[in-house]
PDB file of C-alpha atoms in Angstrom:
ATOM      1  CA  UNK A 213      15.130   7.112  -2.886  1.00  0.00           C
ATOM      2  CA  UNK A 214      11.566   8.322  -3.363  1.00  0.00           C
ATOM      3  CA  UNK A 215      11.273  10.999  -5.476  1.00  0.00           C
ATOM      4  CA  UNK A 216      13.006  14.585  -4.678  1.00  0.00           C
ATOM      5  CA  UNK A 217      11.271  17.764  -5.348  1.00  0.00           C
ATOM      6  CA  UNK A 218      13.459  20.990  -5.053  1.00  0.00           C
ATOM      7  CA  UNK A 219      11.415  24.309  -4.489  1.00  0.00           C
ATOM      8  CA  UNK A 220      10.851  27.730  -2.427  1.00  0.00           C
ATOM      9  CA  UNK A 221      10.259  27.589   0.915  1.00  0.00           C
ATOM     10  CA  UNK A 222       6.707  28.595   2.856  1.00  0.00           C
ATOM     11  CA  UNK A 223       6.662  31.434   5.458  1.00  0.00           C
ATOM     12  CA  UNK A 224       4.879  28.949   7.991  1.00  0.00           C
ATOM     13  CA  UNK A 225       7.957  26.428   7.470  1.00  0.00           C
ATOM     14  CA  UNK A 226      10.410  29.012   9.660  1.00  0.00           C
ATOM     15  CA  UNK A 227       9.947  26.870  12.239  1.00  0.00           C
ATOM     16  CA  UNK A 228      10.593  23.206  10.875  1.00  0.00           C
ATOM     17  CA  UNK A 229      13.534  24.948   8.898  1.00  0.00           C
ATOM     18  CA  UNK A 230      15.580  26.425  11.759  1.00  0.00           C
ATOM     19  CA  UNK A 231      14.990  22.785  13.202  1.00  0.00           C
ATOM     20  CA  UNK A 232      16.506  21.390  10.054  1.00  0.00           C
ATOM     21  CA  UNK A 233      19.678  24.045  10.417  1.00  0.00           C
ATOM     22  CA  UNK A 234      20.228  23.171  14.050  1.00  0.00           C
ATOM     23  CA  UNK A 235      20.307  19.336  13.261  1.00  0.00           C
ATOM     24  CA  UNK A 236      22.777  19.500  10.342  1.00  0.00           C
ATOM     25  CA  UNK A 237      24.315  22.380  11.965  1.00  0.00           C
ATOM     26  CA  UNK A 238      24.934  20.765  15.464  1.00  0.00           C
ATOM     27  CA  UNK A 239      26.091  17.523  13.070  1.00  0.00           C
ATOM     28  CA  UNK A 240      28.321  18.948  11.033  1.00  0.00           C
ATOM     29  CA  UNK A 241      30.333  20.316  14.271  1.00  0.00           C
ATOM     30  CA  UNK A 242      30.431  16.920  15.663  1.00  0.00           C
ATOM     31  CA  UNK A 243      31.688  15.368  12.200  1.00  0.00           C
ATOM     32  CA  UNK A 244      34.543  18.690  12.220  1.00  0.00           C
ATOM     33  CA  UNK A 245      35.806  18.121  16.131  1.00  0.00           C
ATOM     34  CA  UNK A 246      34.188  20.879  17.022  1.00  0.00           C
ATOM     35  CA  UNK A 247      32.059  20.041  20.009  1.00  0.00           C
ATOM     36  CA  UNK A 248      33.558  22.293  22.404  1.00  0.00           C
ATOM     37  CA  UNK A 249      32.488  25.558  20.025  1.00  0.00           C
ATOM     38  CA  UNK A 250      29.312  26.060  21.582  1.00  0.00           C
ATOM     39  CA  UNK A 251      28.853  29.697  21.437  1.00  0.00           C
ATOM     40  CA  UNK A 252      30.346  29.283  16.953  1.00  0.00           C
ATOM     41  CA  UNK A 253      27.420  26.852  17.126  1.00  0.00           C
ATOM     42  CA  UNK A 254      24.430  28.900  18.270  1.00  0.00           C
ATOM     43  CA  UNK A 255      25.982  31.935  16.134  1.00  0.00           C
ATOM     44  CA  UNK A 256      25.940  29.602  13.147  1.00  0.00           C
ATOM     45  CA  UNK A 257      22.448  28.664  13.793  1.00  0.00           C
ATOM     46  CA  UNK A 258      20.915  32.248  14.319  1.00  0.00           C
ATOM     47  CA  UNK A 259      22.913  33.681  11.153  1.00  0.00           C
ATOM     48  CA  UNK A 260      20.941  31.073   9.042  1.00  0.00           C
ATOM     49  CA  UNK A 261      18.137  31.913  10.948  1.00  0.00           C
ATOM     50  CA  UNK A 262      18.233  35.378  10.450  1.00  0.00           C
ATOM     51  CA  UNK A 263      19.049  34.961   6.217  1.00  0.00           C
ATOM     52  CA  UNK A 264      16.082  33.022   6.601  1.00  0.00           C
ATOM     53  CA  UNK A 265      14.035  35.698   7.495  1.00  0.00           C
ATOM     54  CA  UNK A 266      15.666  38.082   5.423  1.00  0.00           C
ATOM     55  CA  UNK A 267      14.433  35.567   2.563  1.00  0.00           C
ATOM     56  CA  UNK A 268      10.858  35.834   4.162  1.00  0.00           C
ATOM     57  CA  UNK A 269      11.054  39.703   4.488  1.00  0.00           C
ATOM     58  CA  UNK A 270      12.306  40.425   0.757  1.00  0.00           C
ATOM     59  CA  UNK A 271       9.916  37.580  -0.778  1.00  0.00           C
ATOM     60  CA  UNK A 272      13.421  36.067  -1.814  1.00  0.00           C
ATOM     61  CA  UNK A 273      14.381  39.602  -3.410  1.00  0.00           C
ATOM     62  CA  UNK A 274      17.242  39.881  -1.403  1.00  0.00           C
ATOM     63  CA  UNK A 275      18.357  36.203   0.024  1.00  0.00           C
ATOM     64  CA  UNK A 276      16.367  32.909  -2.208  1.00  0.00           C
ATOM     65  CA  UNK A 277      15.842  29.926  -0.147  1.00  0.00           C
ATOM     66  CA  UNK A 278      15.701  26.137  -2.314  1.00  0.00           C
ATOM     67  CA  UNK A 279      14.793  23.182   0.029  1.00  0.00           C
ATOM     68  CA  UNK A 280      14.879  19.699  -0.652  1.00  0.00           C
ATOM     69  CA  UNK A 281      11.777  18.016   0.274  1.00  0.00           C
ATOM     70  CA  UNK A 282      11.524  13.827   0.061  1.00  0.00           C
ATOM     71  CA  UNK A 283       8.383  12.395   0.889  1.00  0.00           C
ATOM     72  CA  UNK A 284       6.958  15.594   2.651  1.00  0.00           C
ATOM     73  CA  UNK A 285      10.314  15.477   4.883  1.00  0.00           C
ATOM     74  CA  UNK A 286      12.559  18.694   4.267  1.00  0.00           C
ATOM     75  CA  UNK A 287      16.035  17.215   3.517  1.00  0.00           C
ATOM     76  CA  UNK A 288      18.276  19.919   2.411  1.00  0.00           C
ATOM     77  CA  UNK A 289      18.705  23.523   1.566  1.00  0.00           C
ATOM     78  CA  UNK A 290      20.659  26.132  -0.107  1.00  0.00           C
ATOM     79  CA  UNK A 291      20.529  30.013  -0.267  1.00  0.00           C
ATOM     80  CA  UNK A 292      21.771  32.430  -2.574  1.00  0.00           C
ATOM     81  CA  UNK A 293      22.200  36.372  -1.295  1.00  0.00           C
ATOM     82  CA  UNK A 294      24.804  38.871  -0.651  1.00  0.00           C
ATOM     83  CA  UNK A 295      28.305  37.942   0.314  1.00  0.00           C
ATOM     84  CA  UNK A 296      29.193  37.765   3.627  1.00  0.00           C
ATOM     85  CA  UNK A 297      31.185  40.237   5.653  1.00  0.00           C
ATOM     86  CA  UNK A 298      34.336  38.109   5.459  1.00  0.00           C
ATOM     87  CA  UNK A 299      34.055  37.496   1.761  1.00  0.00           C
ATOM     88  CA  UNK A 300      34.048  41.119   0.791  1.00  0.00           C
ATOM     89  CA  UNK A 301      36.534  41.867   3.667  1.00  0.00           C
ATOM     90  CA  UNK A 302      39.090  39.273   2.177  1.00  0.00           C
ATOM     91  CA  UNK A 303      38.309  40.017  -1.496  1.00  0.00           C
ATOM     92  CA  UNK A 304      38.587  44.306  -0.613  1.00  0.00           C
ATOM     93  CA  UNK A 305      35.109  44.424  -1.445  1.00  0.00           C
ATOM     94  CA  UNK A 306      35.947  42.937  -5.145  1.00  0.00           C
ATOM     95  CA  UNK A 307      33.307  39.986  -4.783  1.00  0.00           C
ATOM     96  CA  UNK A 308      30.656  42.515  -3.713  1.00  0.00           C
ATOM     97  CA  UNK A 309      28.415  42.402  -6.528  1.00  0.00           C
ATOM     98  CA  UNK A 310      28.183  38.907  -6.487  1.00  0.00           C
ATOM     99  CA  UNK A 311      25.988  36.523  -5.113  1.00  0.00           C
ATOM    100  CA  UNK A 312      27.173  33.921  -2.537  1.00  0.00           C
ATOM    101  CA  UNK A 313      25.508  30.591  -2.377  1.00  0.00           C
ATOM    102  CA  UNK A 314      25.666  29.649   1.033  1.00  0.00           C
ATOM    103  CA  UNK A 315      23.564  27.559   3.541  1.00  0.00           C
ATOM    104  CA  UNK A 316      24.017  24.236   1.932  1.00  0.00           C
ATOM    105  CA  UNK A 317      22.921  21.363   3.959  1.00  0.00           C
ATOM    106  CA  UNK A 318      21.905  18.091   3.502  1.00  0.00           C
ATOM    107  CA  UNK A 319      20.191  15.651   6.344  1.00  0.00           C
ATOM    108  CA  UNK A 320      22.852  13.469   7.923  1.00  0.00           C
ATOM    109  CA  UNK A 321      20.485  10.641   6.870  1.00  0.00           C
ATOM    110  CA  UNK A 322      20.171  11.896   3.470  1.00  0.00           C
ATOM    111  CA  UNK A 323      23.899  12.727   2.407  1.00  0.00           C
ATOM    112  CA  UNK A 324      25.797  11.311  -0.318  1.00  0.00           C
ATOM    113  CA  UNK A 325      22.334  10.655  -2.556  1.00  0.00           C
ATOM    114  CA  UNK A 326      22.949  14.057  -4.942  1.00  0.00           C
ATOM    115  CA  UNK A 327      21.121  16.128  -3.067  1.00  0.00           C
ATOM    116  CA  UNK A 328      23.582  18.918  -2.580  1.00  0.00           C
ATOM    117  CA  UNK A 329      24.000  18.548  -6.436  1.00  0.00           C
ATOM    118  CA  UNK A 330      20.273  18.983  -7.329  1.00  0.00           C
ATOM    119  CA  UNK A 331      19.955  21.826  -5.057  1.00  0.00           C
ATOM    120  CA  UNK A 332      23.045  23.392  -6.725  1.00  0.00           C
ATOM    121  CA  UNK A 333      21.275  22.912 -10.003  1.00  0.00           C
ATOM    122  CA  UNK A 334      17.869  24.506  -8.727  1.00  0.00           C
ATOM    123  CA  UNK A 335      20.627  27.687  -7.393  1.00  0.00           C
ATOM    124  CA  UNK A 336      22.139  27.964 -10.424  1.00  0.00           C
ATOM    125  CA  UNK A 337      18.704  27.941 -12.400  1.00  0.00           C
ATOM    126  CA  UNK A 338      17.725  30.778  -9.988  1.00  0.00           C
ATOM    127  CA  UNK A 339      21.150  32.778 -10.100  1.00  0.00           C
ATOM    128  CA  UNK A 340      20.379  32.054 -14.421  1.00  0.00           C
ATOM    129  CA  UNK A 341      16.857  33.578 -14.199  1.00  0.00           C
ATOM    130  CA  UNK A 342      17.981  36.662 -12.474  1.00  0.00           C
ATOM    131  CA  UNK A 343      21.033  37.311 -15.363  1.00  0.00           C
ATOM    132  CA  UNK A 344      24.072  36.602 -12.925  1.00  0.00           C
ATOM    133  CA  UNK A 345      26.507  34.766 -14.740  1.00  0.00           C
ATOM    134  CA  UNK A 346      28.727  34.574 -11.590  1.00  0.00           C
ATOM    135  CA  UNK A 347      28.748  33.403  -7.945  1.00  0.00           C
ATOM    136  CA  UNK A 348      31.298  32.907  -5.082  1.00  0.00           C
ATOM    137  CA  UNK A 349      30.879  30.539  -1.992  1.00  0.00           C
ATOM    138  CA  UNK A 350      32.850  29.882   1.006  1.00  0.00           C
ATOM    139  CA  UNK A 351      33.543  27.137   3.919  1.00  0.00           C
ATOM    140  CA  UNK A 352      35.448  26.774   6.731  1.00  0.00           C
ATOM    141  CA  UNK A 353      34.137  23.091   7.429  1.00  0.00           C
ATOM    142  CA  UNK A 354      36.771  20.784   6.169  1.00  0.00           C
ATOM    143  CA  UNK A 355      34.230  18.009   5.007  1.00  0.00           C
ATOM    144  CA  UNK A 356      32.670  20.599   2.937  1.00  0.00           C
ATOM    145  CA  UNK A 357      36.324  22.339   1.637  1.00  0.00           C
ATOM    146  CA  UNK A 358      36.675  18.756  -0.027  1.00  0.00           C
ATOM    147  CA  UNK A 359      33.195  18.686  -1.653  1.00  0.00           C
ATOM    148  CA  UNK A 360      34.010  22.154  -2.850  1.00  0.00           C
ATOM    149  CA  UNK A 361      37.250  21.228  -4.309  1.00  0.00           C
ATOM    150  CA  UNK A 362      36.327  18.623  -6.214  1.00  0.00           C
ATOM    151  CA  UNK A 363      33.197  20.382  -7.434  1.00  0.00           C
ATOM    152  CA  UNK A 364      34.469  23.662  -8.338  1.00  0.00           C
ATOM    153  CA  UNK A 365      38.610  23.349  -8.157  1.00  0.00           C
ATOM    154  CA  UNK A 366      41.424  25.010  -5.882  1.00  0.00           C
ATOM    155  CA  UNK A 367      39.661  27.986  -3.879  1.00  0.00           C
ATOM    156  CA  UNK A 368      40.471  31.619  -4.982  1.00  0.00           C
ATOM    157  CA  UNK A 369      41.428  32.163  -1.569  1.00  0.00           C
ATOM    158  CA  UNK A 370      42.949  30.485   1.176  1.00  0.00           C
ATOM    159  CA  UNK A 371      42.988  31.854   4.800  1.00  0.00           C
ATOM    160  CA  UNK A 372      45.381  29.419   6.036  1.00  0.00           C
ATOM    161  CA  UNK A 373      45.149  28.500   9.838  1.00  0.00           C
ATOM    162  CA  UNK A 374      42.016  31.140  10.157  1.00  0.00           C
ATOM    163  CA  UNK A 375      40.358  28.849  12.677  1.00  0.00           C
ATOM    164  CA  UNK A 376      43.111  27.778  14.451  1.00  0.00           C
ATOM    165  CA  UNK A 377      46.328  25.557  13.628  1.00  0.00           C
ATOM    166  CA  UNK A 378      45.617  23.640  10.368  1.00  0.00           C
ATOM    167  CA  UNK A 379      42.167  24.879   9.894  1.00  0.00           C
ATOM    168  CA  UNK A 380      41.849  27.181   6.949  1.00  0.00           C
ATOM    169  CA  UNK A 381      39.045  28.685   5.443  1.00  0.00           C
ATOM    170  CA  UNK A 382      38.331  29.109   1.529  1.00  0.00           C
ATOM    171  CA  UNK A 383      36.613  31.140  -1.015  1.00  0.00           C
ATOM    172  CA  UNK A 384      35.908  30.503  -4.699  1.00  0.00           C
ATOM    173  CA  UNK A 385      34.615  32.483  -7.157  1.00  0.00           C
ATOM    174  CA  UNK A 386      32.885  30.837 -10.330  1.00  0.00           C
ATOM    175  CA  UNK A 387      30.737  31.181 -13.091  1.00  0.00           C
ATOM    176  CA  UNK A 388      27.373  30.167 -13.099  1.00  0.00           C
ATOM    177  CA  UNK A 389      27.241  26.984 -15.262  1.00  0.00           C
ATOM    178  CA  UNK A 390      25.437  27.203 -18.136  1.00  0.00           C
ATOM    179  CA  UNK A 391      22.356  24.151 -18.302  1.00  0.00           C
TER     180      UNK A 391
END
């Protein structure tokens, strides 16, 4: 692969960005089954949207964008920002304070090459930088429960059939790794 570079994303890039999340997005529910979910879709797609914005609108005070960028192409992305509304419902409000790292996505055409792991790295550098020494994350995408797993163990929590018979959803809380 040429080489990767791993940085914040530019204002006028909104556009190409939500692009990016309605691609993987829209894959990723094809890869899960999910094809008939196409109101969960658009919702997914707006709510990155909108934390994108939020990211623009706090100059990444309050949400931080990283984007992978190969050969001028944008090929993935991560966020780091306040924990969802189902994270500090299902933790009573106990995971509050911490950041979750959420909106990971790598281009169908670019998975399995470390991406997801560099832009982890350039999250954690960022979570490091602003003195948080822990995170939490969640998914309810099976593909990415497995990643998870083997990257950061059994999940602290485990909604079991939360979307629907045999489809559970799962939140870990870690530390920040130390480089």
């Amino acid at each position: 692969m040429h080489s990767m570079k791993i940085r914040i994303p530019k204002r006028e890039e909104a556009a190409s960005m939500n692009a990016f999340f309605r691609t993987v997005i829209t894959d990723t529910f094809a890869k899960e089954g999910l094809n008939d979910h196409a109101e969960d879709l658009e919702n997914e797609i707006e709510s990155k949207r909108l934390r994108l914005e939020r990211c623009f609108e706090s100059e990444g005070g309050e949400v931080h964008f990283l984007v992978a960028e190969v050969d001028g192409a944008l090929v993935g992305s991560i966020e780091h920002g306040p924990p969802s509304s189902l994270i500090l419902e299902v933790t009573d409000g106990r995971y509050g304070h911490l950041p979750e790292i959420g909106t990971v996505f790598v281009h169908p055409a670019y998975q399995r090459r470390g991406i997801g792991n560099s832009l982890f790295e350039g999250a954690f550098a960022s979570l490091r930088e602003r003195g948080i020494d822990e995170f939490c994350l969640d998914s309810g995408y099976r593909s990415a429960q497995r990643i998870w797993t083997k990257k950061f163990g059994e999940p602290d929590f485990r909604l079991r059939d939360y979307w629907g018979k045999g489809e559970d959803h799962m939140i870990w809380k870690r530390k920040v790794p130390s480089p």
